[in-house]
Amino acid sequence: MNSTTAASTSASPAHTGTGHLKKVLGPVQLWGIAVGLVISGEYFGWSYGWNTAGTLGFLVATVLVATMYTTFIFSFTELSTAIPHAGGPFAYARRAFGPTGGFVAGFATLIEFVFAPPAIALAIGAYLNVQFPGINPKWFALGAYVIFIGLNWIGVGIAAAFELFVTVLAIVELLVFMGVVTPGWTMANFVANGWAGGSVLNGAAVAGIFASIPFAIWFFLAIEGAAMAAEEARDPHRTIPIAYTTGIVTLVVLAFGVMIFAGGVGDWRKLANINDPLPQAMKAVVGDNSGWLHMLVWIGLFGLIASFHGIIMGYSRQIFALARAGYLPRYFAGLSPRFDTPHRALLAGGVIGVIAIFSDEWVQFGGQTLTANIVTMAVLGAIVMYLISMAALFKLRRSEPDLLRTYRAPFYPVFPAIALGLGVVCLGAMVWFNGMLTLLFIVLMAAAYGYFLLTSGQRKAAAPDEMLSSPTTSA
């Protein structure tokens, strides 16, 4: 099969407009999406890892996770260039393992991308609450959904241009943060109480490292979402590798920089259980009324907005692709008649996210904050998807050796094997330390699988999709 048929997927009758996503994205825009999807992870969420592991224990966890992500992305890029499909991992797993494999990858990705935005929206609310303490942060979070669903609705070209703009601003702001706090940074602050349990040889320290893994993953979570824009990319065989390889390098450098600089400016324990660690870290150096602090709050919002906006783009494409293939009701595969964007999918993910934001009154697990629990749920979905994606890479290398691969994973099979092995370690640690959330994840997947079993007719009625078919799998 010629893999240049990225947009060969036919529109189902539920579609309106042209029935196709527009090819408007170049390599710089895709880089902006890849980095922008993730960059909020540098602004918040990760510091919860200090709560369980300490600064030094969390540093170990982050090295482990960064290794997994680097090897994963260099391997995942082979799949995204050979099969440039809006479903991303769903398409790769279905092609490799058939409809059931597609279900597992597709719905795990959906959990990741639907649960990540409410966590980011809550952080946006927390940042704005610094400036407007009289307003409930949840109302800011709700407003963020309304604004950025609307922006994604009006077109991917405009949305991607905005994403690139806010991503660049967010990177500049992180560099400014590091520069401003440097005079107050000391190694003594960073290493003080750096291991859970007080010693690296202590069992509590080892347990803390593994318990902190979800928050280390948050540094990089969702970079794979750029693959969901593949159908909207010009020349995906060239643009996707450029975006992914430069994107992961950018994020690794920023993740370690932010964590190390924030941890050495005072008592890091004050930052370990909050949604706005960077403004609070900067306060320790410049005081409450510094212009630098206000700049960080306002410009720092761009980092959160970049990820929030990008992940909304990602979940809408995932819902659209699943509905187009018959895994969700065909209604959600509809495109806006005016903008050719998946407007119904945008709204569906938004409804779930808003419910999650306001769920803390009746959902509590493990004594963690609502944000920490939402982060963990998103990470569970991500890790399951990473594992099946690497398995699909190995399977397709064997079953379809002639598949056009303009980019091949370097050091194959070592890199994908490292990503797969570390992914198994991460999943095991998360299941061990998050039993109730794992049970909730299993219940959600089981309910989705029940729907999958009852709706085989939808998949048979879906329009043919060459990207999901292969000589060795059933469509």
Coordinates of C-alpha atoms in Angstrom, one line a residue:
M1 CA 0.0 0.0 0.0
N2 CA 1.2 3.5 -0.8
S3 CA 1.3 5.3 2.5
T4 CA 1.0 8.7 0.9
T5 CA -2.8 8.2 0.9
A6 CA -3.1 10.0 4.3
A7 CA -6.4 11.6 3.4
S8 CA -7.8 8.7 1.5
T9 CA -10.3 7.9 4.2
S10 CA -13.7 8.4 2.8
A11 CA -16.2 10.5 4.6
S12 CA -19.1 8.7 6.2
P13 CA -22.6 10.0 5.5
A14 CA -22.6 11.6 9.0
H15 CA -20.0 14.1 7.8
T16 CA -20.7 17.5 6.5
G17 CA -18.6 20.0 4.7
T18 CA -15.9 18.5 2.5
G19 CA -15.6 15.3 4.6
H20 CA -11.9 15.7 4.9
L21 CA -9.4 17.4 7.3
K22 CA -7.4 20.1 5.6
K23 CA -3.7 19.7 4.9
V24 CA -2.3 22.9 6.1
L25 CA 0.5 22.1 8.7
G26 CA 4.2 22.4 8.1
P27 CA 7.1 21.2 10.2
V28 CA 7.4 24.3 12.4
Q29 CA 3.6 24.2 13.1
L30 CA 3.8 20.5 13.9
W31 CA 6.8 21.2 16.3
G32 CA 4.7 23.8 17.9
I33 CA 1.9 21.3 18.4
A34 CA 4.2 18.5 19.7
V35 CA 5.9 20.8 22.2
G36 CA 2.8 22.8 23.0
L37 CA 0.8 19.7 23.8
V38 CA 3.3 18.9 26.6
I39 CA 4.7 22.2 27.8
S40 CA 2.1 22.8 30.6
G41 CA 3.8 19.8 32.2
E42 CA 6.8 22.0 32.9
Y43 CA 4.5 24.6 34.7
F44 CA 2.6 22.3 37.1
G45 CA 1.7 18.8 38.0
W46 CA 5.2 17.4 38.1
S47 CA 5.9 18.9 41.6
Y48 CA 3.4 16.4 43.1
G49 CA 6.3 13.9 42.5
W50 CA 8.3 15.7 45.1
N51 CA 5.5 14.9 47.6
T52 CA 6.2 11.2 47.3
A53 CA 9.9 10.9 46.3
G54 CA 11.7 14.1 47.4
T55 CA 13.8 16.1 44.9
L56 CA 16.5 13.6 44.5
G57 CA 14.2 10.6 44.3
F58 CA 12.1 12.4 41.7
L59 CA 15.2 13.3 39.7
V60 CA 15.9 9.5 39.4
A61 CA 12.3 8.9 38.3
T62 CA 12.5 11.7 35.7
V63 CA 15.7 10.2 34.3
L64 CA 14.0 6.9 33.9
V65 CA 10.9 8.4 32.3
A66 CA 12.9 10.7 30.0
T67 CA 14.8 7.7 28.7
M68 CA 11.5 5.9 28.0
Y69 CA 10.0 8.9 26.2
T70 CA 13.2 9.6 24.1
T71 CA 13.4 6.0 22.9
F72 CA 9.6 5.9 22.5
I73 CA 9.4 9.0 20.3
F74 CA 12.2 8.0 18.0
S75 CA 10.4 4.6 17.6
F76 CA 6.8 6.0 17.4
T77 CA 7.8 8.4 14.6
E78 CA 8.2 5.4 12.3
L79 CA 4.6 4.5 12.8
S80 CA 3.3 8.0 12.4
T81 CA 5.1 8.6 9.2
A82 CA 4.2 5.2 7.7
I83 CA 0.6 5.5 8.7
P84 CA -0.3 9.2 8.9
H85 CA -3.8 9.0 10.3
A86 CA -5.9 11.2 12.6
G87 CA -6.4 8.2 14.9
G88 CA -2.7 8.0 15.6
P89 CA -2.1 5.0 17.9
F90 CA -5.6 3.6 17.2
A91 CA -4.7 3.3 13.5
Y92 CA -1.3 1.7 14.2
A93 CA -2.8 -0.9 16.6
R94 CA -5.7 -1.7 14.4
R95 CA -3.5 -2.2 11.4
A96 CA -1.2 -4.5 13.4
F97 CA -3.7 -6.4 15.6
G98 CA -7.1 -5.9 14.1
P99 CA -10.2 -4.3 15.5
T100 CA -9.6 -5.4 19.1
G101 CA -6.1 -4.0 19.1
G102 CA -7.5 -0.7 17.6
F103 CA -10.1 -0.6 20.4
V104 CA -7.5 -1.0 23.2
A105 CA -5.2 1.7 21.8
G106 CA -8.0 4.0 20.7
F107 CA -9.8 4.1 24.0
A108 CA -6.7 4.2 26.1
T109 CA -5.6 7.3 24.1
L110 CA -9.1 8.7 24.5
I111 CA -8.8 8.4 28.3
E112 CA -5.4 10.1 28.2
F113 CA -6.6 13.0 26.1
V114 CA -9.9 13.6 27.7
F115 CA -8.6 13.5 31.3
A116 CA -5.5 15.7 30.7
P117 CA -7.4 18.9 29.8
P118 CA -9.3 19.3 33.0
A119 CA -6.1 19.0 35.0
I120 CA -4.6 21.8 32.9
A121 CA -7.8 23.8 33.1
L122 CA -7.6 23.6 36.9
A123 CA -4.0 24.9 36.8
I124 CA -5.1 27.8 34.6
G125 CA -7.6 28.6 37.2
A126 CA -5.0 28.4 40.0
Y127 CA -2.6 30.7 38.1
L128 CA -5.4 33.3 37.5
N129 CA -6.5 32.9 41.1
V130 CA -3.1 34.5 42.1
Q131 CA -4.2 37.7 40.4
F132 CA -8.0 37.4 41.2
P133 CA -8.2 35.6 44.5
G134 CA -11.9 36.4 44.9
I135 CA -12.9 34.2 41.9
N136 CA -13.3 30.4 42.2
P137 CA -10.5 28.9 40.0
K138 CA -13.0 26.4 38.6
W139 CA -14.9 29.2 36.8
F140 CA -11.7 30.2 35.1
A141 CA -11.2 26.5 34.1
L142 CA -14.7 26.4 32.7
G143 CA -14.1 29.6 30.7
A144 CA -10.9 28.1 29.3
Y145 CA -12.9 25.2 27.8
V146 CA -15.4 27.6 26.2
I147 CA -12.7 29.8 24.6
F148 CA -10.5 27.1 23.3
I149 CA -13.1 24.7 22.0
G150 CA -14.3 27.7 20.1
L151 CA -10.8 28.5 18.7
N152 CA -10.4 24.8 17.6
W153 CA -13.8 24.9 16.0
I154 CA -12.9 27.7 13.6
G155 CA -10.0 25.9 11.8
V156 CA -6.8 24.0 12.3
G157 CA -4.7 26.5 10.5
I158 CA -5.7 29.3 12.9
A159 CA -5.5 26.9 15.8
A160 CA -2.0 25.7 14.9
A161 CA -0.7 29.3 14.3
F162 CA -2.0 30.2 17.8
E163 CA -0.4 27.1 19.2
L164 CA 3.0 28.0 17.8
F165 CA 2.8 31.5 19.1
V166 CA 1.9 30.6 22.7
T167 CA 4.4 27.7 22.7
V168 CA 7.3 29.9 21.8
L169 CA 6.2 32.4 24.5
A170 CA 5.9 29.6 27.0
I171 CA 9.5 28.4 26.3
V172 CA 10.8 31.9 26.6
E173 CA 9.0 32.3 29.9
L174 CA 10.6 29.1 31.3
L175 CA 14.0 30.3 30.3
V176 CA 13.3 33.7 32.0
F177 CA 12.1 31.8 35.1
M178 CA 15.4 29.9 35.3
G179 CA 17.4 33.1 34.9
V180 CA 15.4 35.1 37.5
V181 CA 15.7 32.5 40.2
T182 CA 19.3 31.6 39.6
P183 CA 20.6 34.2 42.2
G184 CA 18.6 32.4 44.9
W185 CA 19.4 28.9 43.9
T186 CA 21.7 26.6 46.0
M187 CA 22.5 23.0 45.8
A188 CA 21.9 22.7 49.6
N189 CA 18.3 23.7 49.1
F190 CA 17.8 21.2 46.3
V191 CA 19.3 18.2 48.1
A192 CA 17.8 18.9 51.6
N193 CA 15.3 16.2 52.5
G194 CA 15.9 15.0 48.9
W195 CA 15.0 11.3 49.5
A196 CA 11.7 9.9 50.8
G197 CA 12.5 8.3 54.1
G198 CA 15.7 10.3 54.5
S199 CA 18.1 8.0 52.7
V200 CA 18.6 6.6 49.2
L201 CA 19.1 3.1 50.7
N202 CA 15.8 3.3 52.6
G203 CA 12.9 1.3 51.2
A204 CA 10.7 4.3 51.5
A205 CA 13.0 6.1 49.0
V206 CA 12.7 3.3 46.5
A207 CA 9.0 3.2 46.9
G208 CA 8.8 7.0 46.6
I209 CA 10.7 6.9 43.3
F210 CA 8.2 4.4 41.8
A211 CA 5.2 6.2 43.3
S212 CA 6.3 9.5 41.7
I213 CA 6.5 8.0 38.1
P214 CA 3.1 9.4 37.0
F215 CA 4.3 13.0 37.8
A216 CA 7.5 12.4 35.9
I217 CA 5.5 11.2 33.0
W218 CA 3.5 14.5 33.2
F219 CA 6.6 16.3 32.0
F220 CA 6.2 14.6 28.6
L221 CA 2.6 13.4 28.5
A222 CA 0.8 13.9 25.1
I223 CA 3.7 14.6 22.8
E224 CA 2.5 11.6 20.8
G225 CA -0.7 13.7 20.1
A226 CA 1.0 15.4 17.2
A227 CA 0.5 12.2 15.3
M228 CA -3.2 12.9 15.3
A229 CA -2.6 16.0 13.2
A230 CA -0.9 13.8 10.5
E231 CA -3.8 13.9 8.1
E232 CA -3.6 17.7 8.3
A233 CA 0.2 17.8 7.7
R234 CA 1.7 18.7 4.3
D235 CA 4.3 16.0 3.4
P236 CA 3.9 14.1 6.7
H237 CA 6.8 11.8 5.8
R238 CA 9.2 14.8 6.2
T239 CA 7.4 17.0 8.6
I240 CA 6.6 14.5 11.4
P241 CA 10.1 13.3 12.0
I242 CA 11.4 16.9 12.2
A243 CA 8.6 17.9 14.6
Y244 CA 9.0 14.8 16.9
T245 CA 12.8 14.6 17.1
T246 CA 13.3 18.3 17.8
G247 CA 10.3 18.4 20.1
I248 CA 11.5 15.7 22.4
V249 CA 14.9 17.3 22.8
T250 CA 13.3 20.6 23.6
L251 CA 11.1 19.1 26.3
V252 CA 13.8 17.0 27.9
V253 CA 16.0 20.1 28.3
L254 CA 13.1 22.2 29.7
A255 CA 11.9 19.5 32.1
F256 CA 15.3 19.0 33.9
G257 CA 15.9 22.8 33.9
V258 CA 12.6 23.7 35.5
M259 CA 12.7 20.9 38.1
I260 CA 16.3 21.6 39.2
F261 CA 16.0 25.4 39.3
A262 CA 12.6 25.4 41.2
G263 CA 13.9 22.8 43.7
G264 CA 16.9 24.9 44.8
V265 CA 15.4 28.3 45.7
G266 CA 14.0 27.6 49.1
D267 CA 12.1 24.9 50.9
W268 CA 10.9 22.8 48.0
R269 CA 8.3 21.1 50.3
K270 CA 6.1 24.2 50.0
L271 CA 5.8 23.5 46.3
A272 CA 5.1 19.8 46.4
N273 CA 1.3 19.9 46.6
I274 CA 0.2 22.9 44.7
N275 CA -0.9 23.8 41.1
D276 CA 1.3 26.8 40.7
P277 CA 4.9 25.8 41.8
L278 CA 6.8 28.2 39.5
P279 CA 5.1 31.5 40.7
Q280 CA 5.6 30.3 44.3
A281 CA 9.2 29.4 43.7
M282 CA 9.8 32.8 42.2
K283 CA 8.2 34.5 45.2
A284 CA 11.0 33.0 47.3
V285 CA 13.6 34.9 45.3
V286 CA 11.9 38.2 44.2
G287 CA 9.1 38.7 46.8
D288 CA 5.3 38.9 46.5
N289 CA 5.2 42.3 44.6
S290 CA 7.9 41.9 42.0
G291 CA 7.1 42.7 38.4
W292 CA 8.9 39.4 37.5
L293 CA 6.3 37.5 39.5
H294 CA 3.4 39.1 37.8
M295 CA 5.0 38.5 34.4
L296 CA 5.5 34.8 35.2
V297 CA 1.8 34.5 36.2
W298 CA 0.5 36.2 33.0
I299 CA 3.0 34.9 30.5
G300 CA 3.2 31.5 32.3
L301 CA -0.4 31.1 31.4
F302 CA 0.7 30.7 27.8
G303 CA 2.4 27.4 28.7
L304 CA -0.8 26.1 30.2
I305 CA -2.9 27.4 27.3
A306 CA -0.6 25.9 24.7
S307 CA -1.1 22.4 26.2
F308 CA -4.8 22.9 26.9
H309 CA -5.5 24.1 23.4
G310 CA -3.3 21.4 21.8
I311 CA -4.8 18.5 23.7
I312 CA -8.3 19.7 22.9
M313 CA -7.2 19.5 19.3
G314 CA -5.9 16.0 20.0
Y315 CA -8.9 14.6 21.7
S316 CA -11.2 15.9 19.0
R317 CA -9.2 14.1 16.3
Q318 CA -9.2 10.9 18.3
I319 CA -13.0 11.0 18.9
F320 CA -13.5 11.9 15.2
A321 CA -11.3 9.0 14.0
L322 CA -12.9 6.5 16.3
A323 CA -16.4 7.6 15.2
R324 CA -15.4 7.6 11.6
A325 CA -14.2 3.9 11.9
G326 CA -17.4 2.9 13.8
Y327 CA -15.9 2.6 17.3
L328 CA -18.0 5.5 18.5
P329 CA -21.4 6.7 17.3
R330 CA -21.1 8.1 13.8
Y331 CA -22.6 11.3 15.0
F332 CA -19.2 12.3 16.4
A333 CA -17.5 12.0 13.0
G334 CA -19.4 15.0 11.8
L335 CA -17.4 18.0 10.5
S336 CA -18.4 21.6 10.7
P337 CA -20.0 22.6 7.4
R338 CA -18.1 25.9 7.4
F339 CA -14.7 25.0 8.9
D340 CA -14.3 21.3 8.2
T341 CA -13.4 20.7 11.9
P342 CA -14.7 18.0 14.1
H343 CA -17.0 20.2 16.1
R344 CA -19.1 17.5 17.7
A345 CA -16.0 15.7 18.9
L346 CA -14.8 19.0 20.4
L347 CA -18.0 19.4 22.4
A348 CA -18.1 15.8 23.6
G349 CA -14.7 15.9 25.1
G350 CA -15.4 19.3 26.7
V351 CA -18.5 18.0 28.4
I352 CA -16.5 15.2 30.0
G353 CA -13.7 17.6 31.1
V354 CA -16.1 20.0 32.7
I355 CA -17.7 17.2 34.7
A356 CA -14.2 16.1 35.9
I357 CA -13.4 19.7 37.0
F358 CA -16.5 19.8 39.2
S359 CA -16.2 16.3 40.5
D360 CA -14.0 16.8 43.6
E361 CA -17.1 17.1 45.8
W362 CA -17.9 13.5 45.3
V363 CA -14.8 11.8 43.9
Q364 CA -11.8 11.3 46.2
F365 CA -9.1 8.6 45.8
G366 CA -6.0 7.9 48.0
G367 CA -6.0 11.3 49.8
Q368 CA -4.6 13.0 46.7
T369 CA -5.8 16.3 45.2
L370 CA -8.3 16.3 42.4
T371 CA -5.6 17.5 40.0
A372 CA -3.2 14.6 41.1
N373 CA -5.9 12.0 40.5
I374 CA -6.8 13.4 37.1
V375 CA -3.1 13.5 36.1
T376 CA -2.8 9.8 37.2
M377 CA -5.8 8.7 35.2
A378 CA -4.5 10.4 32.1
V379 CA -1.1 8.8 32.6
L380 CA -2.6 5.3 32.9
G381 CA -4.3 5.7 29.5
A382 CA -1.0 7.0 28.0
I383 CA 1.1 4.1 29.3
V384 CA -1.3 1.5 28.0
M385 CA -1.2 3.2 24.6
Y386 CA 2.6 3.4 24.6
L387 CA 2.9 -0.3 25.2
I388 CA 0.5 -1.3 22.4
S389 CA 2.1 1.2 20.0
M390 CA 5.6 -0.4 20.6
A391 CA 4.1 -3.9 20.2
A392 CA 2.5 -2.7 16.9
L393 CA 5.9 -1.5 15.7
F394 CA 7.4 -4.9 16.2
K395 CA 4.4 -6.6 14.7
L396 CA 4.3 -4.5 11.5
R397 CA 8.0 -4.9 11.0
R398 CA 7.3 -8.6 10.7
S399 CA 3.9 -8.7 9.0
E400 CA 4.4 -5.8 6.6
P401 CA 8.1 -5.6 5.7
D402 CA 7.2 -3.8 2.5
L403 CA 5.2 -1.0 4.1
L404 CA 6.7 2.3 2.9
R405 CA 8.8 3.6 5.8
T406 CA 10.5 6.9 5.0
Y407 CA 11.6 7.1 8.6
R408 CA 12.9 4.0 10.5
A409 CA 13.4 3.8 14.2
P410 CA 17.1 4.2 15.0
F411 CA 18.9 1.3 16.7
Y412 CA 16.0 -1.0 16.1
P413 CA 15.1 -3.2 17.9
V414 CA 17.0 -1.7 20.9
F415 CA 15.1 1.6 21.1
P416 CA 11.6 0.2 20.9
A417 CA 12.6 -2.6 23.3
I418 CA 13.8 0.0 25.9
A419 CA 10.6 2.0 25.5
L420 CA 8.5 -1.2 25.9
G421 CA 10.4 -2.4 28.9
L422 CA 10.4 0.9 30.7
G423 CA 6.7 1.3 29.9
V424 CA 6.0 -2.0 31.6
V425 CA 7.9 -0.9 34.7
C426 CA 6.0 2.4 34.8
L427 CA 2.7 0.7 34.4
G428 CA 3.5 -1.8 37.1
A429 CA 4.5 1.0 39.5
M430 CA 1.3 3.0 38.7
V431 CA -1.0 0.0 39.3
W432 CA 0.8 -0.8 42.6
F433 CA 0.6 2.7 44.0
N434 CA -2.8 3.7 42.6
G435 CA -5.1 0.8 43.1
M436 CA -8.4 2.6 43.2
L437 CA -7.7 4.7 40.1
T438 CA -6.5 1.6 38.3
L439 CA -9.8 0.0 39.1
L440 CA -11.7 3.0 37.8
F441 CA -9.5 2.9 34.6
I442 CA -10.4 -0.8 34.2
V443 CA -14.1 -0.2 34.7
L444 CA -14.0 2.6 32.0
M445 CA -12.2 0.3 29.6
A446 CA -14.5 -2.6 30.4
A447 CA -17.6 -0.4 29.7
A448 CA -16.1 0.7 26.5
Y449 CA -15.3 -2.9 25.5
G450 CA -18.9 -3.8 26.1
Y451 CA -20.0 -1.1 23.7
F452 CA -17.3 -2.3 21.2
L453 CA -18.8 -5.8 21.3
L454 CA -22.3 -4.6 20.8
T455 CA -21.6 -2.3 17.9
S456 CA -19.8 -4.5 15.3
G457 CA -22.4 -3.4 12.8
Q458 CA -21.2 0.2 13.1
R459 CA -17.7 -0.8 12.1
K460 CA -19.0 -2.9 9.1
A461 CA -21.0 0.1 7.9
A462 CA -18.1 2.5 8.2
A463 CA -16.6 3.8 5.0
P464 CA -13.4 1.8 3.9
D465 CA -10.2 3.2 5.2
E466 CA -7.0 2.0 3.6
M467 CA -4.9 3.2 6.5
L468 CA -6.6 0.8 8.8
S469 CA -6.3 -2.2 6.5
S470 CA -3.5 -4.6 5.7
P471 CA -3.1 -8.0 4.1
T472 CA -2.8 -9.6 7.6
T473 CA -5.5 -8.0 9.6
S474 CA -9.3 -7.8 9.3
A475 CA -10.7 -4.4 8.7

